[in-house]
Amino acid sequence: MGFPCGEAKRYTGPDQKTKRATAGVGRPRHTLIGMSHDDADRTVTTTAQTAVTPEEEVARICAELIRIDSSNYGDGSGPGERKAAEYVMEQLDAVGLEGTLLESEPGRATVVVRLEGEDSSRPGLAVHGHLDVVPADAADWQVDPFAAEERDGCIWGRGAVDMKDMDAMILANIRHFARTGTKPARDTTFVFFADEEAGGTYGSHWLVDHHPHWFEGVTEAISEVGGYSVTVPTPEGQQRAYLLQTAEKGIAWLRLRAHGRAGHGSVPNDENAIVRLAAAIGRIAAHEWPREYIASVRELLDTLGTLTGLSSTDDDLEPLLATLGGAQGFVRGTLRDTANITMLESGYKHNVIPQTATAAVDCRFLPGHEDALMATIRELAGEHVEVEVVHRDVAIEAPFSGDLVESMKQALLREDPEAVVLPYCLSGGTDNKALGRLGISGYGFAPLRLPADLDFAPMFHGIDERVPTASLRFGARVLGDFLRSC
Ligand SMILES: [Zn+2]
């Protein structure tokens, strides 16, 4: 397929040919639960509306969300999520649903809406996305990153992949439930979070700390980063495989602070803080973290090995990893713990030996490895270098089995019967970490059937982020199917 540069045009709406006018859908009753609205249980009238399907409006919603700049710089200087949250509220209101908009700080807005399921006696489900995006430097892009242009069958823009695509699939499906008076299988809490891209302090962690009642009875959650397809070579040709995310590495952002003796730059000094820090960095960089395969990684590699006919053994893994294309970065990061030096700071004048020197280290650990990683880093840092924890978050791991996993697999396979579904661990983190604090098992399931030659995974936080509209429509169908059957 490929993505040549064609004429750009502004995305204006769903394909006219797929738009079907149908009769009114009567007077569906839709019930909001678990909140203090006076008007819960109210009757929603949608007789005047045609029954637009999620598939038909998902691209419009995705494009409209991209046009709302919600860049998160991580220091509070961005525009915040308020405008995007208000947009979500309007989209809910238009179908007679009342969302709840919560602000952790002015402008830092999260929207929650809870729908009653067909069987409220079953445990609840959370379905969540985040409204913020990482910043984009327009100079690097082929298009305006906030214009949501449609080119070559894709919607281009910041958030097209991470994760206004999934936000749109979720919102389109909520609207469909409301319009048709139908219900998801289980009581479902839908959340559009603020601040995921800076660790969720003003979003998911804040909501879990201050308004945990929204998750009462919820045992499982779905969100990013999984459910997308990769196409791997096989002896017979090619095989499409969906990567379902079942685990996430944990995060330890550390600061190394070396102490030494300040002095004149002309005088010998064997207690130089910069030299001590450099030695510590050298030891950390040279350290070979042992490989360890957690269950999801082992199963992914073994199944891929069977499909491709390539080795999945420790000493001959490279050809197998290469079959994953751009997604191999995510997988490579999950074979062991990692520690990357990301910032350095010391000194203020050419002839002054400073007393301290600091470095930032971004460490990511596998489930169960946090204590071992911290002990290793402390040992490698040495006696003159302190290790401070700046930010930490847990690793999570959920089973690749059970009813929910089966529902996700079946929803994908009903739309794409020839495909296989594989588990994988994400090297980064998502808001599922925050929900994990409430005992909720989180999965990455933002279903997208992607063209074989679209290098999708590197577009997370990358330039020229774009999502095929056909993939969005596929995702909207699969997500709806899943919500009704899970
Ligand atoms: Zn994301």
mmCIF file of N, CA and C in Angstrom, residues 62-111:
data_model
loop_
_atom_site.group_PDB
_atom_site.id
_atom_site.type_symbol
_atom_site.label_atom_id
_atom_site.label_comp_id
_atom_site.label_asym_id
_atom_site.label_seq_id
_atom_site.Cartn_x
_atom_site.Cartn_y
_atom_site.Cartn_z
ATOM 1 N N CYS A 62 -12.322 11.364 15.499
ATOM 2 C CA CYS A 62 -10.861 11.336 15.622
ATOM 3 C C CYS A 62 -10.258 12.632 15.081
ATOM 4 N N ALA A 63 -10.730 13.052 13.905
ATOM 5 C CA ALA A 63 -10.192 14.275 13.284
ATOM 6 C C ALA A 63 -10.502 15.493 14.147
ATOM 7 N N GLU A 64 -11.721 15.562 14.670
ATOM 8 C CA GLU A 64 -12.092 16.732 15.490
ATOM 9 C C GLU A 64 -11.275 16.781 16.775
ATOM 10 N N LEU A 65 -10.999 15.627 17.339
ATOM 11 C CA LEU A 65 -10.169 15.605 18.556
ATOM 12 C C LEU A 65 -8.729 16.034 18.257
ATOM 13 N N ILE A 66 -8.205 15.587 17.113
ATOM 14 C CA ILE A 66 -6.824 15.966 16.749
ATOM 15 C C ILE A 66 -6.710 17.481 16.597
ATOM 16 N N ARG A 67 -7.780 18.113 16.085
ATOM 17 C CA ARG A 67 -7.732 19.570 15.862
ATOM 18 C C ARG A 67 -7.743 20.359 17.163
ATOM 19 N N ILE A 68 -8.027 19.695 18.277
ATOM 20 C CA ILE A 68 -7.948 20.379 19.573
ATOM 21 C C ILE A 68 -6.568 20.090 20.153
ATOM 22 N N ASP A 69 -5.707 21.081 20.159
ATOM 23 C CA ASP A 69 -4.334 20.878 20.647
ATOM 24 C C ASP A 69 -4.367 20.642 22.162
ATOM 25 N N SER A 70 -3.973 19.452 22.568
ATOM 26 C CA SER A 70 -3.929 19.134 24.000
ATOM 27 C C SER A 70 -2.525 18.658 24.364
ATOM 28 N N SER A 71 -1.516 19.341 23.822
ATOM 29 C CA SER A 71 -0.114 18.960 24.058
ATOM 30 C C SER A 71 0.225 19.020 25.543
ATOM 31 N N ASN A 72 0.905 17.990 25.983
ATOM 32 C CA ASN A 72 1.313 17.903 27.386
ATOM 33 C C ASN A 72 2.834 17.976 27.443
ATOM 34 N N TYR A 73 3.361 19.104 27.936
ATOM 35 C CA TYR A 73 4.817 19.302 28.005
ATOM 36 C C TYR A 73 5.398 18.728 29.295
ATOM 37 N N GLY A 74 4.535 18.294 30.183
ATOM 38 C CA GLY A 74 5.022 17.682 31.413
ATOM 39 C C GLY A 74 5.355 18.678 32.507
ATOM 40 N N ASP A 75 5.233 19.989 32.196
ATOM 41 C CA ASP A 75 5.564 20.993 33.211
ATOM 42 C C ASP A 75 4.409 21.954 33.467
ATOM 43 N N GLY A 76 3.224 21.564 33.002
ATOM 44 C CA GLY A 76 2.045 22.395 33.243
ATOM 45 C C GLY A 76 1.907 23.572 32.287
ATOM 46 N N SER A 77 2.815 23.689 31.317
ATOM 47 C CA SER A 77 2.774 24.868 30.444
ATOM 48 C C SER A 77 1.875 24.674 29.219
ATOM 49 N N GLY A 78 1.369 23.502 29.014
ATOM 50 C CA GLY A 78 0.561 23.226 27.818
ATOM 51 C C GLY A 78 -0.857 23.760 27.958
ATOM 52 N N PRO A 79 -1.658 23.587 26.904
ATOM 53 C CA PRO A 79 -3.028 24.092 26.932
ATOM 54 C C PRO A 79 -3.969 23.292 27.842
ATOM 55 N N GLY A 80 -3.541 22.104 28.295
ATOM 56 C CA GLY A 80 -4.423 21.273 29.116
ATOM 57 C C GLY A 80 -5.428 20.527 28.259
ATOM 58 N N GLU A 81 -6.267 19.762 28.921
ATOM 59 C CA GLU A 81 -7.218 18.893 28.217
ATOM 60 C C GLU A 81 -8.628 19.425 28.247
ATOM 61 N N ARG A 82 -8.826 20.629 28.851
ATOM 62 C CA ARG A 82 -10.183 21.120 29.082
ATOM 63 C C ARG A 82 -11.012 21.190 27.786
ATOM 64 N N LYS A 83 -10.419 21.735 26.720
ATOM 65 C CA LYS A 83 -11.190 21.886 25.467
ATOM 66 C C LYS A 83 -11.570 20.529 24.893
ATOM 67 N N ALA A 84 -10.623 19.591 24.931
ATOM 68 C CA ALA A 84 -10.919 18.240 24.427
ATOM 69 C C ALA A 84 -11.993 17.589 25.296
ATOM 70 N N ALA A 85 -11.920 17.825 26.603
ATOM 71 C CA ALA A 85 -12.909 17.254 27.526
ATOM 72 C C ALA A 85 -14.290 17.851 27.257
ATOM 73 N N GLU A 86 -14.330 19.162 26.991
ATOM 74 C CA GLU A 86 -15.617 19.801 26.686
ATOM 75 C C GLU A 86 -16.198 19.244 25.383
ATOM 76 N N TYR A 87 -15.313 18.961 24.443
ATOM 77 C CA TYR A 87 -15.758 18.358 23.190
ATOM 78 C C TYR A 87 -16.406 16.989 23.469
ATOM 79 N N VAL A 88 -15.754 16.183 24.303
ATOM 80 C CA VAL A 88 -16.316 14.870 24.648
ATOM 81 C C VAL A 88 -17.682 15.053 25.321
ATOM 82 N N MET A 89 -17.774 16.028 26.222
ATOM 83 C CA MET A 89 -19.050 16.294 26.906
ATOM 84 C C MET A 89 -20.145 16.655 25.900
ATOM 85 N N GLU A 90 -19.783 17.476 24.904
ATOM 86 C CA GLU A 90 -20.771 17.861 23.874
ATOM 87 C C GLU A 90 -21.238 16.647 23.068
ATOM 88 N N GLN A 91 -20.275 15.800 22.723
ATOM 89 C CA GLN A 91 -20.619 14.604 21.944
ATOM 90 C C GLN A 91 -21.524 13.669 22.745
ATOM 91 N N LEU A 92 -21.331 13.631 24.041
ATOM 92 C CA LEU A 92 -22.198 12.819 24.898
ATOM 93 C C LEU A 92 -23.570 13.478 25.012
ATOM 94 N N ASP A 93 -23.553 14.770 25.253
ATOM 95 C CA ASP A 93 -24.789 15.522 25.424
ATOM 96 C C ASP A 93 -25.682 15.412 24.182
ATOM 97 N N ALA A 94 -25.055 15.399 23.017
ATOM 98 C CA ALA A 94 -25.816 15.352 21.765
ATOM 99 C C ALA A 94 -26.647 14.073 21.636
ATOM 100 N N VAL A 95 -26.272 13.035 22.360
ATOM 101 C CA VAL A 95 -27.075 11.805 22.320
ATOM 102 C C VAL A 95 -27.796 11.587 23.649
ATOM 103 N N GLY A 96 -27.855 12.640 24.451
ATOM 104 C CA GLY A 96 -28.633 12.583 25.682
ATOM 105 C C GLY A 96 -27.923 11.966 26.864
ATOM 106 N N LEU A 97 -26.607 11.869 26.794
ATOM 107 C CA LEU A 97 -25.866 11.320 27.922
ATOM 108 C C LEU A 97 -25.194 12.455 28.690
ATOM 109 N N GLU A 98 -25.196 12.322 29.987
ATOM 110 C CA GLU A 98 -24.522 13.333 30.783
ATOM 111 C C GLU A 98 -23.204 12.778 31.302
ATOM 112 N N GLY A 99 -22.119 13.289 30.769
ATOM 113 C CA GLY A 99 -20.816 12.909 31.289
ATOM 114 C C GLY A 99 -20.498 13.736 32.518
ATOM 115 N N THR A 100 -19.449 13.377 33.213
ATOM 116 C CA THR A 100 -18.983 14.175 34.353
ATOM 117 C C THR A 100 -17.581 14.649 34.041
ATOM 118 N N LEU A 101 -17.390 15.967 34.090
ATOM 119 C CA LEU A 101 -16.078 16.537 33.812
ATOM 120 C C LEU A 101 -15.432 16.904 35.146
ATOM 121 N N LEU A 102 -14.261 16.363 35.378
ATOM 122 C CA LEU A 102 -13.571 16.600 36.648
ATOM 123 C C LEU A 102 -12.229 17.256 36.371
ATOM 124 N N GLU A 103 -11.922 18.305 37.120
ATOM 125 C CA GLU A 103 -10.630 18.970 36.940
ATOM 126 C C GLU A 103 -9.751 18.768 38.166
ATOM 127 N N SER A 104 -8.539 18.275 37.931
ATOM 128 C CA SER A 104 -7.597 18.111 39.039
ATOM 129 C C SER A 104 -6.915 19.436 39.343
ATOM 130 N N GLU A 105 -6.708 20.216 38.305
ATOM 131 C CA GLU A 105 -6.133 21.570 38.367
ATOM 132 C C GLU A 105 -6.871 22.325 37.275
ATOM 133 N N PRO A 106 -6.905 23.650 37.339
ATOM 134 C CA PRO A 106 -7.592 24.367 36.247
ATOM 135 C C PRO A 106 -7.055 23.944 34.879
ATOM 136 N N GLY A 107 -7.966 23.505 34.021
ATOM 137 C CA GLY A 107 -7.572 23.125 32.666
ATOM 138 C C GLY A 107 -7.198 21.664 32.496
ATOM 139 N N ARG A 108 -6.967 20.975 33.598
ATOM 140 C CA ARG A 108 -6.560 19.566 33.515
ATOM 141 C C ARG A 108 -7.794 18.693 33.738
ATOM 142 N N ALA A 109 -8.456 18.362 32.637
ATOM 143 C CA ALA A 109 -9.803 17.795 32.729
ATOM 144 C C ALA A 109 -9.888 16.337 32.281
ATOM 145 N N THR A 110 -10.653 15.592 33.038
ATOM 146 C CA THR A 110 -10.955 14.184 32.758
ATOM 147 C C THR A 110 -12.468 14.052 32.656
ATOM 148 N N VAL A 111 -12.943 13.230 31.723
ATOM 149 C CA VAL A 111 -14.390 12.996 31.594
ATOM 150 C C VAL A 111 -14.698 11.537 31.920
#
